[in-house]
PDB file of C-alpha atoms in Angstrom:
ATOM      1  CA  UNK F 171       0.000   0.000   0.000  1.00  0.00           C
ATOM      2  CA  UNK F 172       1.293   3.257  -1.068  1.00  0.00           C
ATOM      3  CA  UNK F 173       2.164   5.438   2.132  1.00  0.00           C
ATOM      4  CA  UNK F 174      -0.112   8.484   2.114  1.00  0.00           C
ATOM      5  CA  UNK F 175       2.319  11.487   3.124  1.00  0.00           C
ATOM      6  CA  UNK F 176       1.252  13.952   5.827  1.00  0.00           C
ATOM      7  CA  UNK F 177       0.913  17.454   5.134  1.00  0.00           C
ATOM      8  CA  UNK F 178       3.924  19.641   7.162  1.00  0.00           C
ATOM      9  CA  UNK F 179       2.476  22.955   9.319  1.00  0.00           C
ATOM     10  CA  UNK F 180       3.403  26.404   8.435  1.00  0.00           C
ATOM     11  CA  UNK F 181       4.981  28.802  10.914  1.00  0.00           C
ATOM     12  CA  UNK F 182       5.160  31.975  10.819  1.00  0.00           C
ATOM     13  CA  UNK F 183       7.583  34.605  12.733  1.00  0.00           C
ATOM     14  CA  UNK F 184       5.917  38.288  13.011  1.00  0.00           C
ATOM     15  CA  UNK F 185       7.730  41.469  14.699  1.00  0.00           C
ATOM     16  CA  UNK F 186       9.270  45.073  14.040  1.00  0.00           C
ATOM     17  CA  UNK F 187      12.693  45.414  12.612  1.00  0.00           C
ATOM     18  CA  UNK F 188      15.449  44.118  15.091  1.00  0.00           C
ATOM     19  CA  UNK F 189      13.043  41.587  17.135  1.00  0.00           C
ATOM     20  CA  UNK F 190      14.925  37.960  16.610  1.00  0.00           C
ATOM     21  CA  UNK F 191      12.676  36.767  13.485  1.00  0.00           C
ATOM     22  CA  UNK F 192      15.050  35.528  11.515  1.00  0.00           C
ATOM     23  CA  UNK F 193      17.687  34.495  14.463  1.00  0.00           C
ATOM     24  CA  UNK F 194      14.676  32.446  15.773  1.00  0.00           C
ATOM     25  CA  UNK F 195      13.567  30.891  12.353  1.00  0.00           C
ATOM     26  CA  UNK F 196      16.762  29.436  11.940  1.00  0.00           C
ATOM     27  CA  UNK F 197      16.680  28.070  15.338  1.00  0.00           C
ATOM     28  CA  UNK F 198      12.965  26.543  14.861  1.00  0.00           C
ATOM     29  CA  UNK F 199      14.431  24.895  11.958  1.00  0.00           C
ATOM     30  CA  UNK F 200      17.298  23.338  13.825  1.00  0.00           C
ATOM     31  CA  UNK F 201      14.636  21.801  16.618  1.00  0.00           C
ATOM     32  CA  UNK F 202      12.344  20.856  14.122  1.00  0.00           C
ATOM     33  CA  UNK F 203      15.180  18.856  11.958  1.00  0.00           C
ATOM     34  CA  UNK F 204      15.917  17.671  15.711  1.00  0.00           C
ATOM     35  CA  UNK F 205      13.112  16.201  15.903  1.00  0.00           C
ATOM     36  CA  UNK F 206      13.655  13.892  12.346  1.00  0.00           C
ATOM     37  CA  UNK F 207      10.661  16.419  10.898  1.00  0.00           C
ATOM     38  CA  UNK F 208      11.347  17.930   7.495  1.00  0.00           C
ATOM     39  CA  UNK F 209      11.522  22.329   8.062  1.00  0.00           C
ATOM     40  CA  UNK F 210      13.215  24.463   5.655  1.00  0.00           C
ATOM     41  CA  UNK F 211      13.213  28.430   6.308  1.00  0.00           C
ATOM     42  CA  UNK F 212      11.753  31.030   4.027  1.00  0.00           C
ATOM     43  CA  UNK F 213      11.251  34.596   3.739  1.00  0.00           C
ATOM     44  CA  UNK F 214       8.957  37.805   2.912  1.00  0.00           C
ATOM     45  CA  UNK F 215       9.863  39.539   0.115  1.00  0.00           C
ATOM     46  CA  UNK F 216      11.323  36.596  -1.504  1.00  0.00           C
ATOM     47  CA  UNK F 217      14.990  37.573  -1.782  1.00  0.00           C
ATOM     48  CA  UNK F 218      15.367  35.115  -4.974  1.00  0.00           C
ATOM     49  CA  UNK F 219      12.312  35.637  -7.110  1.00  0.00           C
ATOM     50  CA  UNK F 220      11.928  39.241  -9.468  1.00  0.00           C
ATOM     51  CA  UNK F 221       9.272  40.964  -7.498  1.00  0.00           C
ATOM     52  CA  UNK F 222      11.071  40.133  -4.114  1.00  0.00           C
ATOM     53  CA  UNK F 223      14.162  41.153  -5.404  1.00  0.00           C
ATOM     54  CA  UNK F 224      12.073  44.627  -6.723  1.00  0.00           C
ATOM     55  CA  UNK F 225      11.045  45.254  -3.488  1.00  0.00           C
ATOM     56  CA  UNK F 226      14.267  44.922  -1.320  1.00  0.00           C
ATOM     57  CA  UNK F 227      15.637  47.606  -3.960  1.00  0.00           C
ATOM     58  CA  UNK F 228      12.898  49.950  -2.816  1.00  0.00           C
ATOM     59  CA  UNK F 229      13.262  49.531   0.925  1.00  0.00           C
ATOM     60  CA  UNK F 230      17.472  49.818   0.599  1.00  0.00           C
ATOM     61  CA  UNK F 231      16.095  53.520  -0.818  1.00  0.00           C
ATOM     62  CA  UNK F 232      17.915  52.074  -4.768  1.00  0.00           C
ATOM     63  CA  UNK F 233      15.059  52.727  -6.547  1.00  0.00           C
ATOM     64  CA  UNK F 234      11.878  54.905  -5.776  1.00  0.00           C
ATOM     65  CA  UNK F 235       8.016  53.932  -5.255  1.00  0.00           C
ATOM     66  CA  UNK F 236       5.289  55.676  -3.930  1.00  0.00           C
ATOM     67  CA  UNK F 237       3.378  53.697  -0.435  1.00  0.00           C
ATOM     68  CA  UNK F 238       0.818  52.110  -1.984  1.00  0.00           C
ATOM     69  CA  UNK F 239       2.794  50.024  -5.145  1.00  0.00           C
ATOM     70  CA  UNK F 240       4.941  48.986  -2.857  1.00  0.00           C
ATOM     71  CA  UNK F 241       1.624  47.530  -1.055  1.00  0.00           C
ATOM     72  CA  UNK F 242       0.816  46.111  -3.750  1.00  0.00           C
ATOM     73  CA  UNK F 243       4.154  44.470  -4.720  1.00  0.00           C
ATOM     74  CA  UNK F 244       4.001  42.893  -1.371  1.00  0.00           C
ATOM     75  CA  UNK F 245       0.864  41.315  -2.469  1.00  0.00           C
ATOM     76  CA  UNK F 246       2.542  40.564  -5.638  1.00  0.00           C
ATOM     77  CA  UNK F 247       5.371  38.186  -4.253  1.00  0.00           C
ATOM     78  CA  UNK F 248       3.170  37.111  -1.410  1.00  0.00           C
ATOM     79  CA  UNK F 249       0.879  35.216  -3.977  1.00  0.00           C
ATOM     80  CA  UNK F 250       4.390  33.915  -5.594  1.00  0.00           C
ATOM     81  CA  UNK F 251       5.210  32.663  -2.488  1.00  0.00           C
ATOM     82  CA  UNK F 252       2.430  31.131  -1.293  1.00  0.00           C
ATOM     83  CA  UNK F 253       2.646  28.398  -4.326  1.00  0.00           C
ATOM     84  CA  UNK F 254       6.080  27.826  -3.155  1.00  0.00           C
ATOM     85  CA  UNK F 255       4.975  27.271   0.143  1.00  0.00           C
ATOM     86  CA  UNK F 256       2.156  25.004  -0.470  1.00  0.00           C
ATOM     87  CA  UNK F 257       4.219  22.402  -2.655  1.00  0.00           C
ATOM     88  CA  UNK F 258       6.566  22.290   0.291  1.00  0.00           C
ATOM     89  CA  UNK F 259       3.534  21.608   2.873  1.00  0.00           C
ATOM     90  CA  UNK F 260       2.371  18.927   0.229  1.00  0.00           C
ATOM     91  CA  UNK F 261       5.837  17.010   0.598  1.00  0.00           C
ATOM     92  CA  UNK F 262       5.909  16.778   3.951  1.00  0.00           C
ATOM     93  CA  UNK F 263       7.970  19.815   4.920  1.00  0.00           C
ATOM     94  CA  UNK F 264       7.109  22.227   7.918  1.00  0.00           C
ATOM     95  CA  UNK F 265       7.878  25.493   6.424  1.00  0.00           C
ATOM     96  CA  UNK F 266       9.265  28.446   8.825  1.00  0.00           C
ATOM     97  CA  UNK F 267       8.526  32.071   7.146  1.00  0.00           C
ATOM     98  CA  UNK F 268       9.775  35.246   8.604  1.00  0.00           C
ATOM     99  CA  UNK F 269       6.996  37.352   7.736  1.00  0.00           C
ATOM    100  CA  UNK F 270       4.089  37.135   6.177  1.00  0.00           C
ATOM    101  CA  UNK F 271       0.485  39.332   5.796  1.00  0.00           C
ATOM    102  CA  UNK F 272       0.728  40.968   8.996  1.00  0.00           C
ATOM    103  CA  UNK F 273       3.745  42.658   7.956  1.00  0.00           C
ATOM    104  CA  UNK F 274       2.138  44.292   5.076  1.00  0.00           C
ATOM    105  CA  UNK F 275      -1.043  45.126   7.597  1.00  0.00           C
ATOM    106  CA  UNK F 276       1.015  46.531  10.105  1.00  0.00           C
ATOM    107  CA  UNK F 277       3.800  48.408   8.297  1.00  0.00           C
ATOM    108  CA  UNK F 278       1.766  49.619   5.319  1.00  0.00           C
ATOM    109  CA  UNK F 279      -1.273  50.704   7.414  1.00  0.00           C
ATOM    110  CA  UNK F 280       1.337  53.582   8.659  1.00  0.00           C
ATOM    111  CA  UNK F 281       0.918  55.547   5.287  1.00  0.00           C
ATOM    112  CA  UNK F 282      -2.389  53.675   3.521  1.00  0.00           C
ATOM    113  CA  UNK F 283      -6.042  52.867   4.499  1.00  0.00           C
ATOM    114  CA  UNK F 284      -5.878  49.530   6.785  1.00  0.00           C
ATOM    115  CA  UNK F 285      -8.962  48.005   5.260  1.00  0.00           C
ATOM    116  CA  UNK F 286      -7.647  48.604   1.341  1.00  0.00           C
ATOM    117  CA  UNK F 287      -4.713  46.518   2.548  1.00  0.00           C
ATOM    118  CA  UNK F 288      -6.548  43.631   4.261  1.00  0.00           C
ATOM    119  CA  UNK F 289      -8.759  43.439   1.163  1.00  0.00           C
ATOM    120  CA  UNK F 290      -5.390  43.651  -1.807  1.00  0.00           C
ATOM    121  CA  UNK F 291      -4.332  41.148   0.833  1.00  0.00           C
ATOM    122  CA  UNK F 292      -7.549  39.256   0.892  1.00  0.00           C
ATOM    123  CA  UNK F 293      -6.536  35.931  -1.482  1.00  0.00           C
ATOM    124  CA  UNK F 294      -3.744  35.473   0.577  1.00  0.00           C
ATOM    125  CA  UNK F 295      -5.438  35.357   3.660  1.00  0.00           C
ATOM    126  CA  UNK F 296      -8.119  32.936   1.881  1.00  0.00           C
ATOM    127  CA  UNK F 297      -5.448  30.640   0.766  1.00  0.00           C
ATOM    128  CA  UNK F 298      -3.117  29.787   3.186  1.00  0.00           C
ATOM    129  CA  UNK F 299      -3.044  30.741   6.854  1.00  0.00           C
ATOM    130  CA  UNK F 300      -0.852  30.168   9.389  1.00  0.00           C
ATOM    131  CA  UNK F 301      -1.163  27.045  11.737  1.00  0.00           C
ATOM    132  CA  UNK F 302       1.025  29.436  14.457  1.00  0.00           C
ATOM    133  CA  UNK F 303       2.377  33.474  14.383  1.00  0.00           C
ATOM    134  CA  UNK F 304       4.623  33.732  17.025  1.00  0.00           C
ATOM    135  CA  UNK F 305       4.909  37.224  16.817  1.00  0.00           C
ATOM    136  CA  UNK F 306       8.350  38.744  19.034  1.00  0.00           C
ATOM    137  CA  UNK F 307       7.655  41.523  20.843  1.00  0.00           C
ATOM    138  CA  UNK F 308      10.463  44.013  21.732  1.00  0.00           C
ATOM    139  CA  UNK F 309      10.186  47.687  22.769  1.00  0.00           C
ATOM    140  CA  UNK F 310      10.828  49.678  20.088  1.00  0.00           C
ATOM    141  CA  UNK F 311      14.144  51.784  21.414  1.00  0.00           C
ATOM    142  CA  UNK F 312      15.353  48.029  21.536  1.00  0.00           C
ATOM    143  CA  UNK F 313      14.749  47.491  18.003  1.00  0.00           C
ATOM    144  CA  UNK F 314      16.095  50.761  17.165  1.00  0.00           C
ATOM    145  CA  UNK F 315      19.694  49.800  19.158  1.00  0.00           C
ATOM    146  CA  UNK F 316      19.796  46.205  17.260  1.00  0.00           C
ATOM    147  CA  UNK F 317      18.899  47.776  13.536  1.00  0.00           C
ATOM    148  CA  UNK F 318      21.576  50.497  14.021  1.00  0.00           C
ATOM    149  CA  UNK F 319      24.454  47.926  14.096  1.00  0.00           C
ATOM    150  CA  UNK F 320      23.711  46.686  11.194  1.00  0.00           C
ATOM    151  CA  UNK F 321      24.796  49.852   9.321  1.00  0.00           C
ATOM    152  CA  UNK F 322      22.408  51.009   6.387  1.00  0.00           C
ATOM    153  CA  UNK F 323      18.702  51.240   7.668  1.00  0.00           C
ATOM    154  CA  UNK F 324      15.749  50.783   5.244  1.00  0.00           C
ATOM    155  CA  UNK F 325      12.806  53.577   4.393  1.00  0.00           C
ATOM    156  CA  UNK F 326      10.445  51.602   7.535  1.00  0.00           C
ATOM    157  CA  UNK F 327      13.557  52.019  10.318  1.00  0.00           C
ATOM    158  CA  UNK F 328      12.805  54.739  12.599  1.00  0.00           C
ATOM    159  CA  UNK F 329      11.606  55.372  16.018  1.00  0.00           C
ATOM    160  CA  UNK F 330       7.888  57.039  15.197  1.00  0.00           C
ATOM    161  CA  UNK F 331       7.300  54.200  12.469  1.00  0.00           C
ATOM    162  CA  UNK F 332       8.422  51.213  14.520  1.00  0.00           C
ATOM    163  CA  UNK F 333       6.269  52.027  17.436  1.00  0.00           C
ATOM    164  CA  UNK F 334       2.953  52.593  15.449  1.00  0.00           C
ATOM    165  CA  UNK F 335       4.027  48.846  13.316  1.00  0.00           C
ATOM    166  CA  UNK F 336       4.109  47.903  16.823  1.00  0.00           C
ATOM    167  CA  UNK F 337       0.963  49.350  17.668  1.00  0.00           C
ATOM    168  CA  UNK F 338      -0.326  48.461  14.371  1.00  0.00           C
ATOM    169  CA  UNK F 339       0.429  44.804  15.215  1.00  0.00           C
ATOM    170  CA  UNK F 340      -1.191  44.638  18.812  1.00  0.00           C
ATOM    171  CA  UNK F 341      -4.421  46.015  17.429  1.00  0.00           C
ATOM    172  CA  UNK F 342      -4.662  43.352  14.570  1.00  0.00           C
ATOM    173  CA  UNK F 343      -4.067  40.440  16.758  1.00  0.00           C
ATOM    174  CA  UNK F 344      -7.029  41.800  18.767  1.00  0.00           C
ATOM    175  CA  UNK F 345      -9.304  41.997  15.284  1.00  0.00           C
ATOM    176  CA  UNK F 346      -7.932  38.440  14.357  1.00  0.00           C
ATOM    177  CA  UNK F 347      -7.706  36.491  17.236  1.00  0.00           C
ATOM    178  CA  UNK F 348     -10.735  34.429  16.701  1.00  0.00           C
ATOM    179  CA  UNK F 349      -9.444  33.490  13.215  1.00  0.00           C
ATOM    180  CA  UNK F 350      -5.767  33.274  13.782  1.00  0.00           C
ATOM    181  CA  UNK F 351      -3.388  31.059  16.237  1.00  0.00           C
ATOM    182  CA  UNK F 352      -1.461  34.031  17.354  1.00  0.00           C
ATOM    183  CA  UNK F 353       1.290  33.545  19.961  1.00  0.00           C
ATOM    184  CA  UNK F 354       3.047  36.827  21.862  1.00  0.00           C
ATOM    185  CA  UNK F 355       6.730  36.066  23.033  1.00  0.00           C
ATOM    186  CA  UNK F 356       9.089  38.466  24.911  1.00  0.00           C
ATOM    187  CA  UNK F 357      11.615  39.186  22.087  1.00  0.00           C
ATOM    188  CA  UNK F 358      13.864  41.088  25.030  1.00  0.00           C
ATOM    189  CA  UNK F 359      14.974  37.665  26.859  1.00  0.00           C
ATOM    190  CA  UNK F 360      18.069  35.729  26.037  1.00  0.00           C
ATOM    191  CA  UNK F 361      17.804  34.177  22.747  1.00  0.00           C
ATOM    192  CA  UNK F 362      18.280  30.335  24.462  1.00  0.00           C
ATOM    193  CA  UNK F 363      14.824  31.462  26.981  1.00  0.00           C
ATOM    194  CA  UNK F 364      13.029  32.875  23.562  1.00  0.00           C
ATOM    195  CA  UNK F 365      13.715  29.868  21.696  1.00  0.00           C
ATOM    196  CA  UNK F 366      12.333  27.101  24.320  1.00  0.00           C
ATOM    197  CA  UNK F 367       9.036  29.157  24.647  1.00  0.00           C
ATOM    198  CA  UNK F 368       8.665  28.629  20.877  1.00  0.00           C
ATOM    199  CA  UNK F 369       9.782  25.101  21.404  1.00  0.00           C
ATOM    200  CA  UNK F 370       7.405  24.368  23.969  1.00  0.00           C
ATOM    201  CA  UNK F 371       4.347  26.494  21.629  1.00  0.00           C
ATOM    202  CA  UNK F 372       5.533  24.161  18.793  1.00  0.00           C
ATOM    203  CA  UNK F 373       5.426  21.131  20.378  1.00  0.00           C
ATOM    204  CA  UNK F 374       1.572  21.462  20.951  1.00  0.00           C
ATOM    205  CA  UNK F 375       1.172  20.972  16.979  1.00  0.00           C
ATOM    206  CA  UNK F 376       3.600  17.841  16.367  1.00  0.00           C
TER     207      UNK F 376
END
């Protein structure tokens, strides 16, 4: 009899610039391989695919779009992505993504109408949710102090912004809860405390 192959869980990592997300992904990965199941990392905007590559141009300030195209470009690779993701899921794979539609909800909704975005955002949401957000949470003077080493910052990396993203974010997990599995972690501890509170939220879906 043919062995029928079970579908892998999709995890996403949510927070403002500087959090952990992609520190944490990486680590998720690690536990999950760990634990002989098959996890590969990705990442929003797709740093390998045209439109992804587009939009890291615009936020390193190389090339110039108004707010709302780069909305939509978001929604552009997201859709891209999300086939990606799916054939993954449909092998087997757990897929880790650091970031995903909240991102565009709570960055974009700085500068454009919240409810536009949810609704250019709207197939994506139909199509593939999350089975867990663990969304980071750091203070945003924090995530100031950890994007400043890193030299260049991009057109969202500033004090005023990051706290209204965070804002931004808090407010949509209110409006979603009911709809999403949304978990809120304490990006501030040590990195080896962050990553067994995942561990432990993760190990309620294997």
């Amino acid at each position: 009899m043919e062995e029928i192959k079970k579908k892998g869980k999709f995890i996403v990592f949510e927070g403002i610039d500087g959090s952990g997300k992609s520190t944490q992904a990486d680590r998720l990965v690690r536990y999950l391989k760990s634990k002989n199941i098959k996890a590969v990392v990705t990442n929003e905007p797709q740093s390998d695919r045209p439109v992804g590559m587009l939009i890291r141009q615009a936020l390193k300030k190389q090339i110039s779009f108004d707010e709302k195209t780069i909305a939509l470009l978001f929604a552009a690779d997201r859709l891209d992505h999300i086939q990606r993701i799916s054939e993954k899921l449909d092998e087997g794979f757990w897929v880790v993504c650091d970031r995903y539609y909240f991102s565009s909800f709570a960055y974009n909704d700085t500068a454009l109408n919240k409810e536009w975005i949810i609704s250019v955002n709207s197939e994506a949401m139909n199509a593939l949710k999350a089975d867990m957000t663990i969304f980071l949470d750091i203070p945003c003077d924090i995530s100031l102090s950890r994007v400043s080493k890193r030299g260049e910052r991009e057109i969202f990396e500033n004090t005023e912004r990051q706290n209204r993203v965070r804002n931004n974010y808090l407010e949509l997990f209110k409006r979603f809860k009911d709809d999403e599995n949304i978990v809120v972690i304490d990006g501030n501890a040590k990195q080896n405390i962050i990553e067994k509170k995942i561990a432990d939220k993760i190990d309620e879906l294997i």
